Amino acid sequence: MAYNRINQHHPIRNRAGITQPDVVVVLDPSLLAIGKVTSGLKDGGTVVINTSKAIEAFPELSERWNVAIIDATRIAREELGVPIVNTTMLGALLKATGAIDISAMTEPLKGRFGRLADKNIKALKRAFEETQVKELKTVG
Amino acid sequence: MGKRVGVEVSIALADAVKLADADVIAAYPITPQTHIVEHLAELVAEGELDAEYIPVESEHSALSACLGSAAAGARTFTATAGQGLELMHEVLYVASGMRLPIIMAVANRALSSPLSVWGDHSDAMAVRDTGWIQIFTENGQEVVDQIICAFRIAEDPNVLLPVMVHLDGFNLSHVIEPIEMPTEEEVCDFLPVRRNPLTLHPSKPVAMGDFAPPVVYTEAKWAQEQAMMAVKPTILDIWDDFAKKFGREYKPVECYKCDGAKNLLFTMGSFSETAMTAVDKLRDAGVDIGLIRLRLWRPFPFEEFRAAVKNAETLLVLDRCISSGGPGGPVASELKAALYNEEKKPKVVSFVGGLGGRDITVAGFEKIILDGLELAAKGQEREYEIVGVRE
Amino acid sequence: MQNLGVYASRLVTKEENFVPGHRACIGCGEALAVRLAAKAFGKNTIVVNATGCMEIVASQLPYTSWKLPWIHTLFENSAAVASGVESALKVQMRKGKIPQEDIKTVAIGGDGATVDIGLQAISGAFERGHDFLYICFDNEAYMNTGIQRSSATPFGASTTTSPAGRAKAGQMSWKKNMPEIAVAHNIPYVATACPSYPFDLIEKVKKGLATKGPAYIHVLSVCPTGWRCDTEISIMLGRLATETGVFPLYEVENGKYKMSLVPEKLKPVKDYLKLQRRFRHLKPDAIEAIQSRVTEEYEKLLEKAV
Amino acid sequence: MAKSEFELTWQDIEIGAAVTEPGSAAAYKTGDWKSQRPTYDFSRCLKCGICYVFCPEGCVRQNQKGHFEANPYYCKGCGICAYECPTRVIVMREEEEK
């Protein structure tokens, strides 16, 4: 489990683990069957899932939260040659939340991956495009 | 001025060691220090840092190799955590006694048994009397800045003592956060080349590490202690110069919303930032509370600490370490000792929490503060309160 | 070898790097061994000394017996400290921080510092391939603290922690074979030496210094105090250790064994034992057991040296 | 060494308690440890220097005539030189009471 906090207005000072997230990103689809991945997820929050299933397969989730799905494993295999989904899921997260402009990712990915950057940037962009989002119907 | 980039604190720390142009790094891998030394090994392997990386067979040998390296005049770095720091224990006293300016990063970790790789301050507190200058950090930027300052402090001709920079394991070491890395030119300008009054070299043979019979041991230790007691002005000067060059200020004791506060919470390390959030919330709710944090743990900044608490009525102290069978938290007992002879002093309430990587959330800090104020009013029944234990 | 040639003094440098005024016991074979080794070191050597007899006798504040750059830190870490010294010299020369010159690093320690508490640090330094020489001055027990047994104490020797009593005849384990442990690290140079053969010792030290990479020399150092023998026979007893096969002199260069001295016929071990009161309690069967072990080990060594 | 360990103040201690005078222990007299002292009959001396080589103290020096002699300031009286001397030049005698 890893935590991430984003804030463009104030320095982030809270270093405690996150118990009530706005967004949950599920990299490993088998976790859905094992634990309650949405535990503590705020009402109206978003859950982003790596899955080969259709978005309709998660009716219980979409009743309470925004749901985004992406077959990140397939994209990672096709673009990177390995089933490592971190960059791909990042693309899905950006699509689902709009937290950061996707164009801002190019430089950091170059810095992180060097000669492998182009492949990762492609995986990120594909994931961004292929992510399906089912937004929570606001009541009324 | 360098760019502000998102980077793991351990990686940034290693990059700071590279900026300082360390000559010798001797280290043994231990969680949660590993990313620091892995990245240093990588920098050396890639030729980006011209240094000798000595992959020793234990922490005891890591610091021993540092003794030899520093004695032979090289700029020397090591990093460790928890059990590793304990295995170095006897070597720590030698480094300070021989006045060898070694820099060590400690990714603070709990001590076995039971085994725990996660963070607390048991390792740091066990080595508090080893004669090292010790600095605590609260975020990644401070880690980078203090590593660079540490080289300059240690090697200053008026100091010549080893320096430990503490960063909380995982809570700090493994967090990716925005950090502004100084440039090579800036660090070069700030950190002069190490000059050594005495080193091991045939051009001027010296004997280092004589034994001292009772008639001279006290003189030798007092000479060392005089050096330690005299370092604070140098540290303040170096931090001032750092602020001038890099725009970030550091003080031995740092205050957050303390002005006019009658009640103060005291923390060290990365928990301080979470505690600030709790202080913000309670202040908004009308609770009289401020936060003070200790950056310079050794030498202990008595004047600054006493000045910071002189108008306070209550001082709530959070320790991340148990002093077994003793007064609960080692920091709290030191603070009490520092205040004992003061005419006007706050009531001290001691808490121990955050052991072995146990989180304390913002709500957890709010509870500590509110419980602490209540205990201060009615009196603490035991030596200290344990935070968040299941009963 | 056995009879020193006449004019022996001309064969060694008069330069003393380990000066008189040290506080070693009367007749100390180890002080002699260090004195001779220090002659071989020359001026361009840094000495790292483990805690022990030779450290204590030569370094009481504010004095030093050493004319060379010298450092003592702890008991078990001299090989690690030497790793740091060697690395610091190398990197500082490479970076132009100190002048480029040939400076040797030597670590020295007693048998306790070498075969017991410091073994791990030595193994690590050998494995990493530092360019240094480690010399063990082996007086076969913790003499500095009052004759307690180490794993280099020979079978049957009575020490204060392996005392000879009604139930036990002194040390009940066989001396750890440290030179073989060094050889097992595949380091380029390993040798045994004894100050009773001073030119051999000096030559081996010089060879060890000249070796690129780790070198190890194990020096038997007679200790009249701990071995309970007369002080004047200190040198003779070292010779006897070799002549009986108890302590054979040999070198292992890049894995190749070479005997430094092969007596025509080994003298009986009891000739060596009877001069030392640490063995005086031994019954004939124990002496016989020691003799057969010595013969067996010596033959194994001769086979390797072929 | 200007001051002995009994006179040193903490200000006299070098950085890290280092000793900056190489070989300063030569000031320390070990000669009064001895209960026997070497005596010489140089008529038999070959000037071979074996006694010089084997002296654990390193206190044997060649005199103006080329004979080797122990310096009584350091000699602890172990008797090694007498035992090893090939021509029995040296005889150990009890140190006389002063």
PDB file of C-alpha atoms in Angstrom, chain B residues 36-225:
ATOM      1  CA  ILE B  36      20.468   5.918   0.151  1.00  0.00           C
ATOM      2  CA  VAL B  37      23.432   3.595  -0.245  1.00  0.00           C
ATOM      3  CA  GLU B  38      22.079   1.914  -3.371  1.00  0.00           C
ATOM      4  CA  HIS B  39      21.916   5.267  -5.090  1.00  0.00           C
ATOM      5  CA  LEU B  40      25.404   6.194  -3.894  1.00  0.00           C
ATOM      6  CA  ALA B  41      26.767   2.881  -5.189  1.00  0.00           C
ATOM      7  CA  GLU B  42      25.037   3.630  -8.500  1.00  0.00           C
ATOM      8  CA  LEU B  43      26.509   7.156  -8.682  1.00  0.00           C
ATOM      9  CA  VAL B  44      29.977   5.706  -8.104  1.00  0.00           C
ATOM     10  CA  ALA B  45      29.396   2.864 -10.592  1.00  0.00           C
ATOM     11  CA  GLU B  46      28.261   5.351 -13.233  1.00  0.00           C
ATOM     12  CA  GLY B  47      31.291   7.549 -12.630  1.00  0.00           C
ATOM     13  CA  GLU B  48      29.111  10.467 -11.591  1.00  0.00           C
ATOM     14  CA  LEU B  49      30.753  10.565  -8.177  1.00  0.00           C
ATOM     15  CA  ASP B  50      34.507   9.970  -7.939  1.00  0.00           C
ATOM     16  CA  ALA B  51      34.612   8.120  -4.636  1.00  0.00           C
ATOM     17  CA  GLU B  52      35.580   4.784  -3.143  1.00  0.00           C
ATOM     18  CA  TYR B  53      32.467   2.832  -2.188  1.00  0.00           C
ATOM     19  CA  ILE B  54      33.505   0.203   0.377  1.00  0.00           C
ATOM     20  CA  PRO B  55      30.827  -2.530   0.558  1.00  0.00           C
ATOM     21  CA  VAL B  56      31.728  -3.702   4.050  1.00  0.00           C
ATOM     22  CA  GLU B  57      30.581  -6.894   5.738  1.00  0.00           C
ATOM     23  CA  SER B  58      28.865  -5.245   8.744  1.00  0.00           C
ATOM     24  CA  GLU B  59      27.940  -1.881  10.188  1.00  0.00           C
ATOM     25  CA  HIS B  60      30.713  -2.242  12.720  1.00  0.00           C
ATOM     26  CA  SER B  61      33.169  -2.394   9.849  1.00  0.00           C
ATOM     27  CA  ALA B  62      31.295   0.353   7.972  1.00  0.00           C
ATOM     28  CA  LEU B  63      32.011   2.890  10.659  1.00  0.00           C
ATOM     29  CA  SER B  64      35.464   1.407  11.312  1.00  0.00           C
ATOM     30  CA  ALA B  65      36.370   1.912   7.658  1.00  0.00           C
ATOM     31  CA  CYS B  66      35.072   5.468   8.020  1.00  0.00           C
ATOM     32  CA  LEU B  67      37.452   5.970  10.962  1.00  0.00           C
ATOM     33  CA  GLY B  68      40.402   4.959   8.801  1.00  0.00           C
ATOM     34  CA  SER B  69      39.213   7.012   5.872  1.00  0.00           C
ATOM     35  CA  ALA B  70      38.540  10.169   7.862  1.00  0.00           C
ATOM     36  CA  ALA B  71      41.826   9.776   9.744  1.00  0.00           C
ATOM     37  CA  ALA B  72      43.615   9.606   6.401  1.00  0.00           C
ATOM     38  CA  GLY B  73      41.989  12.911   5.419  1.00  0.00           C
ATOM     39  CA  ALA B  74      39.177  11.836   3.093  1.00  0.00           C
ATOM     40  CA  ARG B  75      35.661  13.315   3.131  1.00  0.00           C
ATOM     41  CA  THR B  76      33.720  10.382   4.518  1.00  0.00           C
ATOM     42  CA  PHE B  77      30.063   9.350   4.572  1.00  0.00           C
ATOM     43  CA  THR B  78      28.026   6.429   5.846  1.00  0.00           C
ATOM     44  CA  ALA B  79      24.371   5.699   6.469  1.00  0.00           C
ATOM     45  CA  THR B  80      22.565   3.213   8.648  1.00  0.00           C
ATOM     46  CA  ALA B  81      19.433   2.549  10.712  1.00  0.00           C
ATOM     47  CA  GLY B  82      18.192   0.752  13.816  1.00  0.00           C
ATOM     48  CA  GLN B  83      20.165  -2.426  14.480  1.00  0.00           C
ATOM     49  CA  GLY B  84      22.965  -1.142  12.281  1.00  0.00           C
ATOM     50  CA  LEU B  85      23.423   1.916  14.444  1.00  0.00           C
ATOM     51  CA  GLU B  86      23.458  -0.335  17.508  1.00  0.00           C
ATOM     52  CA  LEU B  87      26.155  -2.534  15.957  1.00  0.00           C
ATOM     53  CA  MET B  88      28.184   0.639  15.373  1.00  0.00           C
ATOM     54  CA  HIS B  89      27.728   1.696  18.964  1.00  0.00           C
ATOM     55  CA  GLU B  90      31.263   1.268  20.299  1.00  0.00           C
ATOM     56  CA  VAL B  91      32.727   2.738  17.111  1.00  0.00           C
ATOM     57  CA  LEU B  92      30.607   5.888  17.516  1.00  0.00           C
ATOM     58  CA  TYR B  93      32.530   6.888  20.640  1.00  0.00           C
ATOM     59  CA  VAL B  94      35.832   6.400  18.830  1.00  0.00           C
ATOM     60  CA  ALA B  95      34.812   8.682  15.953  1.00  0.00           C
ATOM     61  CA  SER B  96      33.984  11.526  18.314  1.00  0.00           C
ATOM     62  CA  GLY B  97      36.838  10.868  20.747  1.00  0.00           C
ATOM     63  CA  MET B  98      39.318  10.975  17.883  1.00  0.00           C
ATOM     64  CA  ARG B  99      37.569  14.064  16.467  1.00  0.00           C
ATOM     65  CA  LEU B 100      37.002  12.516  13.045  1.00  0.00           C
ATOM     66  CA  PRO B 101      34.531  14.523  10.914  1.00  0.00           C
ATOM     67  CA  ILE B 102      32.445  11.631   9.580  1.00  0.00           C
ATOM     68  CA  ILE B 103      28.933  12.282   8.256  1.00  0.00           C
ATOM     69  CA  MET B 104      26.234   9.709   8.890  1.00  0.00           C
ATOM     70  CA  ALA B 105      22.599   9.651   7.826  1.00  0.00           C
ATOM     71  CA  VAL B 106      20.369   7.591  10.106  1.00  0.00           C
ATOM     72  CA  ALA B 107      17.007   6.454   8.722  1.00  0.00           C
ATOM     73  CA  ASN B 108      15.558   6.069  12.193  1.00  0.00           C
ATOM     74  CA  ARG B 109      14.200   2.615  12.943  1.00  0.00           C
ATOM     75  CA  ALA B 110      12.853   0.735  15.946  1.00  0.00           C
ATOM     76  CA  LEU B 111      14.979  -1.863  17.732  1.00  0.00           C
ATOM     77  CA  SER B 112      14.443  -5.617  18.063  1.00  0.00           C
ATOM     78  CA  SER B 113      12.917  -7.530  19.738  1.00  0.00           C
ATOM     79  CA  PRO B 114      10.312  -7.937  18.272  1.00  0.00           C
ATOM     80  CA  LEU B 115      11.937  -7.253  14.938  1.00  0.00           C
ATOM     81  CA  SER B 116      10.661  -4.067  13.340  1.00  0.00           C
ATOM     82  CA  VAL B 117      12.058  -2.370  10.273  1.00  0.00           C
ATOM     83  CA  TRP B 118       9.767   0.616  10.776  1.00  0.00           C
ATOM     84  CA  GLY B 119      10.460   4.002  12.196  1.00  0.00           C
ATOM     85  CA  ASP B 120      10.854   5.320  15.725  1.00  0.00           C
ATOM     86  CA  HIS B 121      13.611   7.025  17.670  1.00  0.00           C
ATOM     87  CA  SER B 122      14.893   4.142  19.811  1.00  0.00           C
ATOM     88  CA  ASP B 123      18.065   3.929  17.724  1.00  0.00           C
ATOM     89  CA  ALA B 124      18.784   7.648  17.970  1.00  0.00           C
ATOM     90  CA  MET B 125      18.145   7.822  21.707  1.00  0.00           C
ATOM     91  CA  ALA B 126      20.471   4.877  22.365  1.00  0.00           C
ATOM     92  CA  VAL B 127      23.363   6.840  20.863  1.00  0.00           C
ATOM     93  CA  ARG B 128      22.607  10.259  22.254  1.00  0.00           C
ATOM     94  CA  ASP B 129      25.687  10.327  24.532  1.00  0.00           C
ATOM     95  CA  THR B 130      28.222   9.153  21.962  1.00  0.00           C
ATOM     96  CA  GLY B 131      29.684  12.608  21.334  1.00  0.00           C
ATOM     97  CA  TRP B 132      28.231  13.107  17.850  1.00  0.00           C
ATOM     98  CA  ILE B 133      26.567  16.310  16.758  1.00  0.00           C
ATOM     99  CA  GLN B 134      22.991  15.252  16.024  1.00  0.00           C
ATOM    100  CA  ILE B 135      20.457  16.994  13.821  1.00  0.00           C
ATOM    101  CA  PHE B 136      16.820  15.974  13.305  1.00  0.00           C
ATOM    102  CA  THR B 137      14.979  16.694  10.065  1.00  0.00           C
ATOM    103  CA  GLU B 138      11.300  17.005   9.247  1.00  0.00           C
ATOM    104  CA  ASN B 139      11.037  16.880   5.455  1.00  0.00           C
ATOM    105  CA  GLY B 140      13.039  16.030   2.379  1.00  0.00           C
ATOM    106  CA  GLN B 141      14.260  19.550   1.763  1.00  0.00           C
ATOM    107  CA  GLU B 142      15.641  19.714   5.283  1.00  0.00           C
ATOM    108  CA  VAL B 143      17.376  16.371   4.784  1.00  0.00           C
ATOM    109  CA  VAL B 144      19.196  17.636   1.687  1.00  0.00           C
ATOM    110  CA  ASP B 145      20.054  20.975   3.283  1.00  0.00           C
ATOM    111  CA  GLN B 146      21.231  19.458   6.551  1.00  0.00           C
ATOM    112  CA  ILE B 147      23.406  16.834   4.837  1.00  0.00           C
ATOM    113  CA  ILE B 148      25.221  19.635   3.017  1.00  0.00           C
ATOM    114  CA  CYS B 149      25.477  21.697   6.206  1.00  0.00           C
ATOM    115  CA  ALA B 150      26.665  18.610   8.111  1.00  0.00           C
ATOM    116  CA  PHE B 151      29.816  18.303   5.992  1.00  0.00           C
ATOM    117  CA  ARG B 152      30.645  21.935   6.587  1.00  0.00           C
ATOM    118  CA  ILE B 153      29.916  21.729  10.321  1.00  0.00           C
ATOM    119  CA  ALA B 154      31.912  18.534  10.865  1.00  0.00           C
ATOM    120  CA  GLU B 155      34.956  19.699   8.954  1.00  0.00           C
ATOM    121  CA  ASP B 156      35.045  23.215  10.389  1.00  0.00           C
ATOM    122  CA  PRO B 157      38.443  23.597  12.122  1.00  0.00           C
ATOM    123  CA  ASN B 158      36.623  24.789  15.247  1.00  0.00           C
ATOM    124  CA  VAL B 159      34.447  21.674  15.303  1.00  0.00           C
ATOM    125  CA  LEU B 160      36.101  18.510  13.929  1.00  0.00           C
ATOM    126  CA  LEU B 161      33.403  16.243  15.282  1.00  0.00           C
ATOM    127  CA  PRO B 162      31.257  13.658  13.525  1.00  0.00           C
ATOM    128  CA  VAL B 163      27.687  14.611  12.609  1.00  0.00           C
ATOM    129  CA  MET B 164      24.575  12.454  12.483  1.00  0.00           C
ATOM    130  CA  VAL B 165      21.600  13.577  10.428  1.00  0.00           C
ATOM    131  CA  HIS B 166      18.430  11.796  11.545  1.00  0.00           C
ATOM    132  CA  LEU B 167      15.533  11.225   9.177  1.00  0.00           C
ATOM    133  CA  ASP B 168      12.565   9.072  10.117  1.00  0.00           C
ATOM    134  CA  GLY B 169      12.603   5.697   8.408  1.00  0.00           C
ATOM    135  CA  PHE B 170       9.912   5.373   5.714  1.00  0.00           C
ATOM    136  CA  ASN B 171       7.917   8.438   6.889  1.00  0.00           C
ATOM    137  CA  LEU B 172      10.756  10.498   5.502  1.00  0.00           C
ATOM    138  CA  SER B 173      13.280   8.185   3.832  1.00  0.00           C
ATOM    139  CA  HIS B 174      10.819   6.609   1.394  1.00  0.00           C
ATOM    140  CA  VAL B 175       8.563   9.567   0.608  1.00  0.00           C
ATOM    141  CA  ILE B 176       8.656  11.157  -2.815  1.00  0.00           C
ATOM    142  CA  GLU B 177       8.240  14.886  -2.373  1.00  0.00           C
ATOM    143  CA  PRO B 178       9.180  18.159  -4.043  1.00  0.00           C
ATOM    144  CA  ILE B 179      12.785  19.085  -3.236  1.00  0.00           C
ATOM    145  CA  GLU B 180      14.921  21.881  -4.552  1.00  0.00           C
ATOM    146  CA  MET B 181      18.396  20.505  -5.210  1.00  0.00           C
ATOM    147  CA  PRO B 182      21.211  23.044  -4.963  1.00  0.00           C
ATOM    148  CA  THR B 183      23.567  23.154  -7.925  1.00  0.00           C
ATOM    149  CA  GLU B 184      27.128  21.855  -7.857  1.00  0.00           C
ATOM    150  CA  GLU B 185      28.493  25.410  -8.078  1.00  0.00           C
ATOM    151  CA  GLU B 186      26.391  26.552  -5.135  1.00  0.00           C
ATOM    152  CA  VAL B 187      27.533  23.664  -2.956  1.00  0.00           C
ATOM    153  CA  CYS B 188      31.134  24.160  -4.048  1.00  0.00           C
ATOM    154  CA  ASP B 189      30.867  27.781  -2.979  1.00  0.00           C
ATOM    155  CA  PHE B 190      29.254  26.899   0.356  1.00  0.00           C
ATOM    156  CA  LEU B 191      31.396  23.907   1.292  1.00  0.00           C
ATOM    157  CA  PRO B 192      35.175  24.448   1.254  1.00  0.00           C
ATOM    158  CA  VAL B 193      37.626  21.626   0.530  1.00  0.00           C
ATOM    159  CA  ARG B 194      38.416  19.689   3.685  1.00  0.00           C
ATOM    160  CA  ARG B 195      41.614  20.833   5.336  1.00  0.00           C
ATOM    161  CA  ASN B 196      43.066  18.549   7.944  1.00  0.00           C
ATOM    162  CA  PRO B 197      45.237  19.671  10.822  1.00  0.00           C
ATOM    163  CA  LEU B 198      46.252  16.069  11.592  1.00  0.00           C
ATOM    164  CA  THR B 199      46.000  13.125   9.229  1.00  0.00           C
ATOM    165  CA  LEU B 200      47.717   9.813   8.727  1.00  0.00           C
ATOM    166  CA  HIS B 201      50.485  10.510   6.252  1.00  0.00           C
ATOM    167  CA  PRO B 202      54.217   9.680   6.164  1.00  0.00           C
ATOM    168  CA  SER B 203      55.095  13.337   5.573  1.00  0.00           C
ATOM    169  CA  LYS B 204      54.186  14.069   9.189  1.00  0.00           C
ATOM    170  CA  PRO B 205      53.798  10.930  11.300  1.00  0.00           C
ATOM    171  CA  VAL B 206      51.252  11.209  14.101  1.00  0.00           C
ATOM    172  CA  ALA B 207      49.964   8.567  16.472  1.00  0.00           C
ATOM    173  CA  MET B 208      46.180   8.528  16.803  1.00  0.00           C
ATOM    174  CA  GLY B 209      44.341   6.550  19.427  1.00  0.00           C
ATOM    175  CA  ASP B 210      46.764   6.259  22.323  1.00  0.00           C
ATOM    176  CA  PHE B 211      45.320   4.806  25.485  1.00  0.00           C
ATOM    177  CA  ALA B 212      44.920   7.121  28.447  1.00  0.00           C
ATOM    178  CA  PRO B 213      45.761   6.087  31.998  1.00  0.00           C
ATOM    179  CA  PRO B 214      43.608   7.544  34.792  1.00  0.00           C
ATOM    180  CA  VAL B 215      45.966  10.496  35.233  1.00  0.00           C
ATOM    181  CA  VAL B 216      45.162  11.835  31.776  1.00  0.00           C
ATOM    182  CA  TYR B 217      41.813  10.311  30.662  1.00  0.00           C
ATOM    183  CA  THR B 218      39.799  13.097  32.282  1.00  0.00           C
ATOM    184  CA  GLU B 219      41.896  15.753  30.520  1.00  0.00           C
ATOM    185  CA  ALA B 220      41.393  14.000  27.177  1.00  0.00           C
ATOM    186  CA  LYS B 221      37.613  13.714  27.623  1.00  0.00           C
ATOM    187  CA  TRP B 222      37.316  17.272  28.856  1.00  0.00           C
ATOM    188  CA  ALA B 223      39.207  18.531  25.819  1.00  0.00           C
ATOM    189  CA  GLN B 224      36.691  16.665  23.646  1.00  0.00           C
ATOM    190  CA  GLU B 225      33.736  18.023  25.624  1.00  0.00           C
TER     191      GLU B 225
END
